[in-house]
């Protein structure tokens, strides 16, 4: 098992996209990863800028912290599907190695169905939260007070993509299951 | 249903979900959501996403991806190799100096990169072949790197410490400083052991040479000129400046911890661009992808762990368990030993982040009631989790070593690592007897609590 905290292997190990849906999602993920990378670096620059203006130019800072929160939260949620595509969300695999291959395939499908149930539920609740925030005009409680639909929409899109990704992986497993039989 | 049964069910369901191989983040989230639906008012389920967002939208937690970016930038550049080369040049005259140089290189690199596996692979990929070329036994060489790498989760900017600060509501600045003394203690212990072990292997090789004439590389003496030594410095200095600059920004009151993370990431990217000419999008892509991949995985576990502990606390599971532990009226040290044993066992299976966030609400109140300093305990708990990174059955660093030196049998790596596990235990005992090793530095810099 890996704790997943390693930079050692970061090869794109995913199987080649097969169906049209797989291919579409793969290119969406690719775009999302590029955007998220840029967002992360941007957050670094925003915080650096914050230090500079406060200490050298003596200007008070208000929007920097929250902007970097939005950028990083967005990057994390949006790229969750791309991480799932590589099975990058770590799991305990101590028992997995001991199971016969057929049982293990069935276990993988069940685990993915359970993951989909949770992520799907989370995505659905994100949509309702986003709707509320949009309709009722939620704002953050800080002095700057940006609208909350911005981060909520990133969370919603991210978890929705994640759910779609798991669904495609389950369909792929079923296809393989049938082929082997 | 009684509180005890709910608590047992909660723990049992979590273990089941995790051990069938559900990703840790989803397992925690799914169990928490299920228990919300069954045992909590229906309105609370509607706020689940808002709950996770608010827990995660903390600027302290979100400094983690930026610290990871800084680590990935340095970890994927040849900085590890250069740092190692310079230390080797300056320390090779000491008996066992090569081993000691590796320990020091690991510590310095860990302080810059903040990640244990990254340190192992950056220093180990240059250090292990070099040590073996000089006749060190493979197990010894891998033990030094595996153990040295664990300093990554202790030395600032340790991600483990950031999470502990959030979970235990302790000052992050104080925790970072408290880790420095114990980290130096570990470095000294590791270096002392490396020297002792080298002399033993050296004597054995010498006796063998006299007896049979067999020559061991251990007996060879390297000579390096003064200009060799100075030639290596310019490549290392900028990184040492980065390391100290970031610390000065943090403790000089110029920047908050999260701003330090942003500043560190930007400076690290600037350094690799200027020194190693790594700046095109194509070259930066692997660094950024590795960062995103690790950050997303980690932040999902963190977000879901926080939801998990929220449910645990709403249902009064954590409070009752904590009260129950307090009511046992164990002596201070029995309580500490029992808790640490539990952390060791959890370390067999779980990454440090989940151990901290899941257990903090349960174990910290009894420790506080028993009069332990929670900053000191954060350091102790981190060293215990460091042990989890190198001891079987999981020992992530062991697998990193297997990755960079595939020809060393797993058995040799495991046996080579064991003495270092012992040294870490020794460090924990020393810290229990002399807690000042951890508490002195933060008190001196930031004033007594």
XYZ file of C-alpha atoms in Angstrom:
630
model
C 0.000 0.000 0.000
C 1.117 3.533 -0.611
C 0.163 6.394 1.618
C -0.032 8.206 -1.657
C 2.201 10.927 -0.322
C 4.822 10.263 -2.880
C 6.067 12.126 -5.867
C 7.987 9.053 -6.898
C 5.591 7.718 -9.445
C 3.457 10.252 -11.195
C 3.200 8.490 -14.525
C -0.161 8.753 -16.187
C -0.966 5.116 -15.656
C -4.621 5.190 -16.654
C -5.819 2.743 -19.266
C -6.345 4.213 -22.711
C -9.716 5.906 -23.090
C -12.163 3.559 -24.757
C -15.625 4.967 -25.170
C -16.528 8.412 -26.424
C -17.597 9.385 -22.909
C -14.204 8.282 -21.538
C -12.435 10.340 -24.164
C -14.538 13.431 -23.516
C -13.999 13.248 -19.767
C -10.262 12.661 -20.247
C -9.946 15.862 -22.257
C -12.095 17.754 -19.747
C -9.793 16.475 -16.973
C -6.750 17.530 -18.933
C -8.098 21.057 -19.283
C -9.128 21.124 -15.627
C -5.675 20.005 -14.444
C -4.002 22.752 -16.480
C -6.392 25.384 -15.100
C -5.949 24.093 -11.542
C -2.159 24.157 -11.861
C -2.349 27.762 -12.956
C -4.703 28.538 -10.057
C -2.289 27.032 -7.542
C 0.649 29.052 -8.826
C -1.580 32.144 -8.920
C -2.460 31.578 -5.246
C 1.252 31.546 -4.435
C 1.706 34.872 -6.216
C -1.350 36.430 -4.546
C 0.029 35.577 -1.087
C 3.500 36.829 -2.009
C 1.931 40.056 -3.273
C 0.068 40.300 0.034
C 3.322 40.207 2.033
C 4.905 42.812 -0.228
C 2.099 45.373 -0.161
C 1.583 45.073 3.584
C 5.205 45.292 4.674
C 6.820 47.434 2.050
C 3.992 49.634 0.833
C 2.086 49.650 4.158
C -1.235 49.056 2.394
C -3.757 46.970 4.318
C -4.739 43.697 2.718
C -8.287 42.401 2.513
C -8.955 40.339 -0.578
C -5.731 38.297 -0.800
C -6.412 35.515 1.718
C -9.898 34.824 0.458
C -8.845 34.937 -3.172
C -6.171 32.321 -2.530
C -8.686 30.200 -0.596
C -11.015 30.286 -3.617
C -8.169 29.482 -6.005
C -6.909 26.527 -3.956
C -10.321 25.121 -2.991
C -11.272 25.360 -6.665
C -8.083 23.626 -7.780
C -8.569 20.811 -5.255
C -12.234 20.111 -6.058
C -11.878 20.500 -9.811
C -8.944 18.120 -10.108
C -10.533 15.407 -7.940
C -11.878 13.607 -11.025
C -8.455 13.627 -12.685
C -6.965 12.150 -9.498
C -9.695 9.500 -9.398
C -8.968 8.651 -13.058
C -5.489 7.583 -11.919
C -6.920 5.906 -8.800
C -4.975 8.492 -6.858
C -7.346 8.666 -3.888
C -5.473 6.324 -1.565
C -7.063 3.272 -0.008
C -5.908 0.596 2.413
C -4.959 -2.374 0.271
C -3.750 -4.778 2.934
C -6.539 -7.305 2.387
C -6.920 -6.726 -1.311
C -3.725 -8.598 -2.170
C -4.951 -11.734 -0.420
C -8.169 -12.113 -2.424
C -8.502 -14.306 -5.525
C -8.647 -12.137 -8.685
C -12.333 -12.773 -9.397
C -13.462 -11.896 -5.859
C -11.201 -8.878 -5.989
C -12.866 -7.626 -9.181
C -16.280 -7.962 -7.567
C -14.969 -6.140 -4.476
C -13.624 -3.316 -6.645
C -17.016 -2.871 -8.310
C -18.833 -2.802 -4.959
C -16.348 -0.336 -3.498
C -16.738 1.913 -6.522
C -20.527 1.744 -6.322
C -20.343 2.802 -2.662
C -17.916 5.616 -3.559
C -20.258 6.727 -6.341
C -23.223 6.724 -3.941
C -21.354 9.037 -1.573
C -19.819 11.324 -4.195
C -23.097 11.494 -6.116
C -24.945 12.464 -2.922
C -22.296 15.078 -2.163
C -22.500 16.471 -5.702
C -26.304 16.673 -5.481
C -26.118 18.542 -2.155
C -23.522 20.851 -3.712
C -25.961 21.726 -6.482
C -28.693 22.579 -3.954
C -26.208 24.668 -1.934
C -25.080 26.484 -5.069
C -28.704 27.168 -6.005
C -29.417 28.608 -2.537
C -26.263 30.733 -2.578
C -27.187 32.100 -6.010
C -30.868 32.777 -5.289
C -30.398 34.211 -1.793
C -27.151 36.004 -2.677
C -24.895 34.497 0.018
C -21.740 36.463 0.706
C -18.729 35.585 2.813
C -18.687 37.215 6.260
C -15.374 39.043 5.784
C -14.959 42.782 5.203
C -14.322 42.130 1.532
C -17.401 39.858 1.370
C -17.192 38.141 -2.037
C -20.218 36.130 -3.251
C -20.076 32.484 -2.188
C -21.481 31.113 -5.444
C -17.926 31.378 -6.792
C -16.299 28.684 -4.596
C -19.555 26.705 -4.371
C -19.767 26.444 -8.142
C -16.195 25.122 -8.299
C -17.025 22.549 -5.609
C -20.207 21.574 -7.481
C -18.523 21.149 -10.855
C -15.622 19.265 -9.239
C -17.727 16.745 -7.346
C -20.018 16.280 -10.342
C -17.032 15.471 -12.576
C -15.758 13.146 -9.846
C -19.074 11.262 -9.777
C -19.096 10.958 -13.572
C -15.521 9.672 -13.456
C -16.395 6.939 -10.941
C -19.497 6.013 -12.969
C -17.351 5.589 -16.113
C -14.877 3.473 -14.163
C -17.696 1.204 -12.952
C -18.998 0.816 -16.507
C -15.482 -0.028 -17.634
C -15.166 -2.679 -14.929
C -18.462 -4.252 -16.020
C -17.271 -4.371 -19.624
C -14.083 -6.114 -18.524
C -16.032 -8.462 -16.257
C -18.198 -9.578 -19.208
C -15.204 -10.000 -21.503
C -13.398 -12.232 -19.004
C -16.493 -14.375 -18.514
C -29.826 3.050 20.742
C -27.283 3.660 23.474
C -24.350 5.955 22.932
C -21.942 3.062 23.373
C -23.576 1.041 20.591
C -23.647 4.054 18.270
C -19.965 4.643 18.992
C -19.025 1.023 18.380
C -21.105 0.958 15.213
C -19.429 4.147 13.989
C -15.950 2.756 14.584
C -16.861 -0.659 13.140
C -18.429 0.808 9.996
C -15.339 2.957 9.428
C -12.947 0.042 9.796
C -15.083 -2.058 7.450
C -15.299 0.631 4.770
C -11.571 1.240 4.914
C -10.471 -2.373 4.947
C -12.559 -3.414 1.962
C -10.416 -0.908 0.099
C -12.667 2.108 -0.275
C -10.516 5.235 -0.732
C -9.931 6.677 2.747
C -11.540 10.024 1.941
C -14.728 8.483 0.534
C -14.910 5.894 3.325
C -14.807 8.596 6.011
C -17.289 10.790 4.150
C -19.678 7.932 3.412
C -19.737 6.653 7.007
C -20.212 10.181 8.371
C -23.047 10.891 5.900
C -24.752 7.571 6.635
C -24.735 8.260 10.363
C -25.976 11.813 9.745
C -28.929 10.428 7.790
C -29.782 7.810 10.430
C -29.038 9.532 13.720
C -29.082 13.271 13.141
C -31.944 15.684 12.348
C -32.732 15.760 8.639
C -31.724 19.435 8.360
C -28.126 18.608 9.237
C -27.727 16.412 6.152
C -28.646 19.385 3.979
C -25.688 21.362 5.300
C -23.101 18.616 4.709
C -21.476 20.338 1.732
C -21.467 23.740 3.433
C -19.911 22.032 6.450
C -17.090 20.464 4.423
C -16.487 23.718 2.529
C -16.278 25.809 5.689
C -13.898 23.378 7.368
C -11.675 23.294 4.295
C -11.774 26.995 3.467
C -9.300 27.710 6.254
C -6.286 29.555 5.019
C -4.036 27.548 7.367
C -5.158 24.224 5.876
C -4.967 25.602 2.377
C -1.323 26.477 2.874
C -0.686 22.717 2.563
C -0.911 22.587 -1.271
C 1.516 25.523 -1.453
C 4.007 23.819 0.856
C 3.634 20.708 -1.329
C 4.315 22.845 -4.417
C 7.483 24.200 -2.817
C 8.567 20.660 -1.919
C 7.784 19.284 -5.388
C 9.700 22.110 -7.072
C 12.790 21.450 -4.979
C 12.300 17.674 -4.956
C 12.167 17.360 -8.719
C 15.151 19.592 -9.350
C 18.730 18.299 -8.994
C 18.983 20.245 -5.687
C 19.005 17.023 -3.664
C 22.004 15.693 -5.585
C 23.911 18.974 -5.230
C 23.166 19.307 -1.540
C 24.299 15.772 -0.988
C 27.479 16.257 -3.012
C 28.474 19.357 -1.076
C 27.914 17.767 2.335
C 29.829 14.697 1.262
C 32.791 16.823 0.153
C 32.897 18.617 3.478
C 32.365 15.642 5.767
C 34.156 12.736 4.144
C 37.128 12.929 6.513
C 35.034 11.961 9.570
C 34.829 8.179 10.212
C 31.427 7.264 8.824
C 31.335 10.796 7.382
C 29.568 9.629 4.248
C 26.725 8.172 6.311
C 26.586 11.298 8.453
C 26.552 13.487 5.338
C 23.508 11.515 4.190
C 21.721 12.076 7.505
C 22.462 15.821 7.336
C 21.448 16.026 3.683
C 18.142 14.328 4.529
C 17.492 16.748 7.387
C 18.267 19.854 5.321
C 16.322 18.618 2.345
C 13.383 17.652 4.562
C 13.330 21.146 5.999
C 13.105 22.576 2.488
C 10.725 20.076 0.945
C 8.571 19.104 3.937
C 7.909 15.606 2.647
C 9.272 12.321 3.802
C 9.124 10.238 0.594
C 10.392 13.154 -1.489
C 13.410 13.412 0.797
C 14.080 9.682 0.623
C 13.989 9.620 -3.124
C 15.927 12.873 -3.683
C 18.801 12.123 -1.296
C 18.629 8.338 -1.571
C 18.936 8.181 -5.344
C 22.363 9.807 -5.057
C 23.264 8.655 -1.535
C 22.515 4.925 -1.609
C 24.665 4.128 -4.690
C 27.455 6.314 -3.279
C 27.408 4.600 0.124
C 27.358 1.170 -1.490
C 30.232 2.150 -3.768
C 32.158 2.951 -0.597
C 31.441 -0.476 0.858
C 28.524 0.305 3.190
C 26.243 -2.712 3.546
C 22.996 -2.237 1.554
C 20.821 -2.545 4.667
C 22.805 0.099 6.527
C 22.702 2.468 3.550
C 18.946 2.089 3.121
C 18.324 2.424 6.862
C 20.082 5.789 6.919
C 18.022 7.133 4.025
C 14.669 5.722 5.173
C 15.144 7.099 8.682
C 16.628 10.406 7.517
C 13.646 10.882 5.223
C 11.183 10.682 8.108
C 12.550 13.988 9.388
C 10.381 15.491 6.632
C 7.239 15.167 8.721
C 8.908 16.586 11.846
C 10.904 19.578 10.608
C 9.042 22.709 9.522
C 7.110 23.150 7.272
C 5.722 19.770 8.219
C 2.220 19.112 6.892
C 1.623 16.779 9.824
C 2.340 19.673 12.202
C -0.013 21.995 10.309
C -2.836 19.498 10.768
C -1.983 18.932 14.390
C -2.052 22.697 14.958
C -5.544 22.842 13.454
C -6.847 19.760 15.256
C -5.372 20.617 18.659
C -5.949 24.377 18.307
C -2.305 25.087 19.097
C -0.074 27.782 17.640
C 1.522 26.596 14.403
C 4.538 28.857 14.892
C 5.144 27.344 18.314
C 4.775 23.772 16.997
C 7.216 24.385 14.154
C 9.799 25.694 16.610
C 9.149 22.915 19.129
C 10.017 20.333 16.464
C 13.496 21.727 15.863
C 15.195 20.575 19.112
C 13.832 17.005 18.867
C 14.739 16.900 15.161
C 18.324 17.833 16.042
C 18.272 15.144 18.732
C 17.211 12.588 16.112
C 19.859 13.837 13.668
C 22.491 13.454 16.404
C 21.288 9.963 17.287
C 21.197 8.873 13.634
C 24.641 10.379 12.958
C 26.100 8.803 16.120
C 24.732 5.426 15.120
C 26.076 5.852 11.563
C 29.529 6.550 12.973
C 29.422 3.582 15.386
C 28.120 1.193 12.754
C 30.695 2.406 10.219
C 33.552 1.756 12.649
C 32.213 -1.726 13.278
C 31.944 -2.529 9.583
C 35.344 -0.902 9.055
C 37.024 -3.029 11.752
C 35.447 -6.177 10.348
C 36.681 -5.269 6.849
C 40.144 -4.519 8.185
C 40.366 -7.836 10.039
C 39.145 -9.622 6.925
C 41.781 -7.794 4.846
C 44.585 -8.799 7.214
C 43.368 -12.384 7.374
C 42.550 -13.116 3.750
C 43.804 -10.100 1.818
C 40.264 -9.382 0.588
C 39.941 -5.658 -0.086
C 36.817 -3.756 0.897
C 35.914 -0.329 -0.444
C 35.350 0.685 3.175
C 39.116 0.875 3.597
C 39.629 3.345 0.750
C 40.274 6.972 1.735
C 38.926 9.733 -0.525
C 40.939 12.860 -1.059
C 39.249 16.035 -2.156
C 40.996 19.347 -2.733
C 39.866 22.561 -1.122
C 38.759 23.903 -4.507
C 36.598 20.791 -4.991
C 34.896 21.636 -1.742
C 34.250 25.280 -2.608
C 33.138 24.508 -6.166
C 30.014 22.833 -4.814
C 28.885 25.596 -2.484
C 27.313 28.093 -4.932
C 24.680 25.578 -6.002
C 23.608 24.827 -2.459
C 23.672 28.271 -0.896
C 20.518 29.604 -2.601
C 18.495 26.758 -1.125
C 19.885 27.360 2.324
C 18.986 31.037 1.852
C 15.455 30.015 0.820
C 15.180 27.880 3.935
C 16.314 30.606 6.294
C 14.496 33.366 4.390
C 11.172 31.590 4.756
C 11.776 31.045 8.469
C 12.735 34.702 8.969
C 9.593 35.820 7.102
C 7.492 33.652 9.410
C 9.105 34.387 12.763
C 10.134 37.953 12.055
C 6.429 38.758 11.857
C 6.548 39.643 8.154
C 4.179 36.934 6.990
C 1.450 34.614 8.279
C 2.051 30.841 7.915
C -0.074 30.719 4.768
C 1.697 33.720 3.259
C 4.967 31.976 4.072
C 3.717 28.971 2.116
C 2.874 31.148 -0.887
C 6.179 32.991 -0.665
C 8.116 29.721 -0.296
C 6.426 28.197 -3.348
C 7.095 31.260 -5.513
C 10.726 31.489 -4.341
C 11.297 27.761 -4.929
C 9.933 28.101 -8.481
C 12.137 31.164 -9.031
C 15.207 29.302 -7.739
C 14.788 26.253 -9.936
C 14.155 28.583 -12.877
C 17.340 30.561 -12.268
C 19.701 27.773 -11.149
C 18.507 24.764 -13.145
C 16.679 26.633 -15.947
C 13.451 24.780 -15.209
C 10.772 27.276 -16.261
C 8.964 26.258 -19.445
C 5.387 24.971 -19.023
C 6.571 21.595 -20.334
C 9.216 21.290 -17.630
C 6.950 22.632 -14.914
C 4.064 20.326 -15.823
C 5.313 17.238 -13.927
C 5.953 19.368 -10.832
C 2.490 20.887 -10.964
C 0.725 17.600 -11.716
C 2.505 15.861 -8.827
C 1.535 18.752 -6.554
C -2.109 18.725 -7.605
C -2.338 14.994 -7.320
C -0.973 14.896 -3.806
C -2.804 18.035 -2.659
C -6.173 16.888 -3.933
C -5.798 13.445 -2.386
C -4.681 14.957 0.910
C -7.238 17.797 1.047
C -10.068 15.341 0.329
C -8.926 13.171 3.236
C -8.659 16.266 5.422
C -12.075 17.635 4.447
C -13.778 14.284 4.990
C -11.877 13.619 8.239
C -13.171 16.943 9.543
C -16.733 15.989 8.553
C -16.132 12.646 10.248
C -15.036 14.246 13.516
C -17.907 16.747 13.315
C -20.406 13.865 13.245
C -18.459 12.057 15.978
C -18.682 15.139 18.154
C -22.352 15.920 17.314
C -23.315 12.405 18.395
C -21.178 12.872 21.534
C -19.043 9.868 20.663
C -15.727 11.700 21.006
C -16.695 13.535 24.198
C -17.972 10.364 25.923
C -14.927 8.347 24.910
C -12.665 11.116 26.154
C -14.622 11.299 29.432
C -14.427 7.564 29.783
C -10.652 7.621 29.355
C -10.391 10.414 31.949
C -12.614 8.465 34.380
C -10.217 5.502 34.272
C -7.850 7.701 36.278
C -4.783 6.116 34.742
C -1.467 7.432 35.894
C -0.053 10.072 33.521
C 2.544 7.837 31.955
C 0.273 4.820 31.560
C -2.204 7.079 29.782
C 0.522 8.440 27.514
C 1.888 4.967 26.792
C -1.589 3.622 25.966
C -2.317 6.518 23.618
C 1.043 6.244 21.885
C 0.566 2.505 21.447
C -2.747 3.220 19.748
C -1.033 5.732 17.428
C 1.607 3.097 16.574
C -1.074 0.546 15.680
C -3.040 3.074 13.614
C 0.229 3.973 11.900
C 0.333 0.435 10.521
C -2.559 1.300 8.225
C -3.346 4.986 8.102
C -1.468 8.035 6.865
C -0.562 10.568 9.595
C -3.175 13.084 8.391
C -6.115 10.798 9.122
C -4.642 9.590 12.415
C -4.396 13.142 13.704
C -7.789 14.385 12.575
C -9.692 11.266 13.628
C -8.100 10.778 17.038
C -7.454 14.351 18.196
C -10.958 14.966 19.629
C -10.684 11.756 21.635
C -7.110 11.695 22.882
C -6.313 15.370 23.439
C -8.816 16.182 26.248
C -7.555 13.343 28.515
C -3.934 14.334 27.831
C -4.712 17.940 28.643
C -6.521 16.862 31.830
C -3.447 14.822 32.813
C -1.380 17.988 32.546
C 0.601 17.271 29.376
C 1.700 20.200 27.216
C -0.118 19.744 23.911
C 2.665 21.356 21.875
C 5.121 18.866 23.365
C 2.689 16.028 22.674
C 2.377 17.124 19.039
C 6.100 16.552 18.662
C 5.992 13.164 20.407
C 3.019 12.029 18.318
C 4.807 13.090 15.129
C 7.931 11.090 16.025
C 5.730 8.053 16.674
C 4.113 8.532 13.272
C 7.579 8.888 11.737
C 8.240 5.378 13.002
C 5.126 4.247 11.129
C 6.752 5.493 7.929
C 9.648 3.058 8.266
C 8.432 0.016 10.155
C 6.634 -2.931 8.586
C 3.946 -3.835 7.547
C 3.432 -0.568 5.681
C 6.462 1.699 6.023
C 6.048 3.968 3.009
C 9.728 4.927 3.008
C 10.752 1.276 2.729
C 8.889 1.138 -0.563
C 10.460 4.361 -1.760
C 13.859 2.754 -1.091
C 12.767 -0.373 -2.974
C 11.896 1.945 -5.844
C 15.272 3.678 -6.036
C 17.433 0.627 -5.233
C 15.406 -2.350 -6.489
C 18.294 -4.810 -6.147
C 18.471 -4.531 -2.333
C 16.366 -7.372 -0.891
C 13.379 -6.175 1.176
C 14.709 -8.193 4.102
C 17.965 -6.194 4.171
C 16.079 -2.901 4.008
C 13.781 -3.918 6.884
C 16.675 -5.082 9.075
C 18.695 -2.005 8.187
C 15.812 0.215 9.268
C 15.103 -1.502 12.600
C 17.956 0.114 14.616
C 16.582 3.510 13.595
C 13.122 2.583 14.900
C 14.883 1.836 18.194
C 16.639 5.216 18.104
C 13.309 6.980 17.575
C 11.850 5.178 20.584
C 14.886 6.276 22.551
C 14.276 9.859 21.416
C 10.662 9.647 22.653
C 11.874 8.435 26.068
C 14.486 11.194 26.227
C 11.799 13.766 25.355
C 9.553 12.428 28.128
C 12.369 12.867 30.643
C 13.535 16.219 29.261
C 10.482 17.904 27.694
C 12.516 21.141 27.586
C 14.255 19.854 24.431
C 10.987 20.604 22.633
C 9.549 23.454 24.700
C 12.672 25.530 25.279
C 13.058 26.914 21.767
C 9.475 28.153 21.213
C 9.484 29.668 24.725
C 12.735 31.475 23.970
C 11.547 32.851 20.609
C 7.871 33.512 21.268
C 7.817 33.911 25.058
C 6.507 31.385 27.577
C 2.884 30.294 27.136
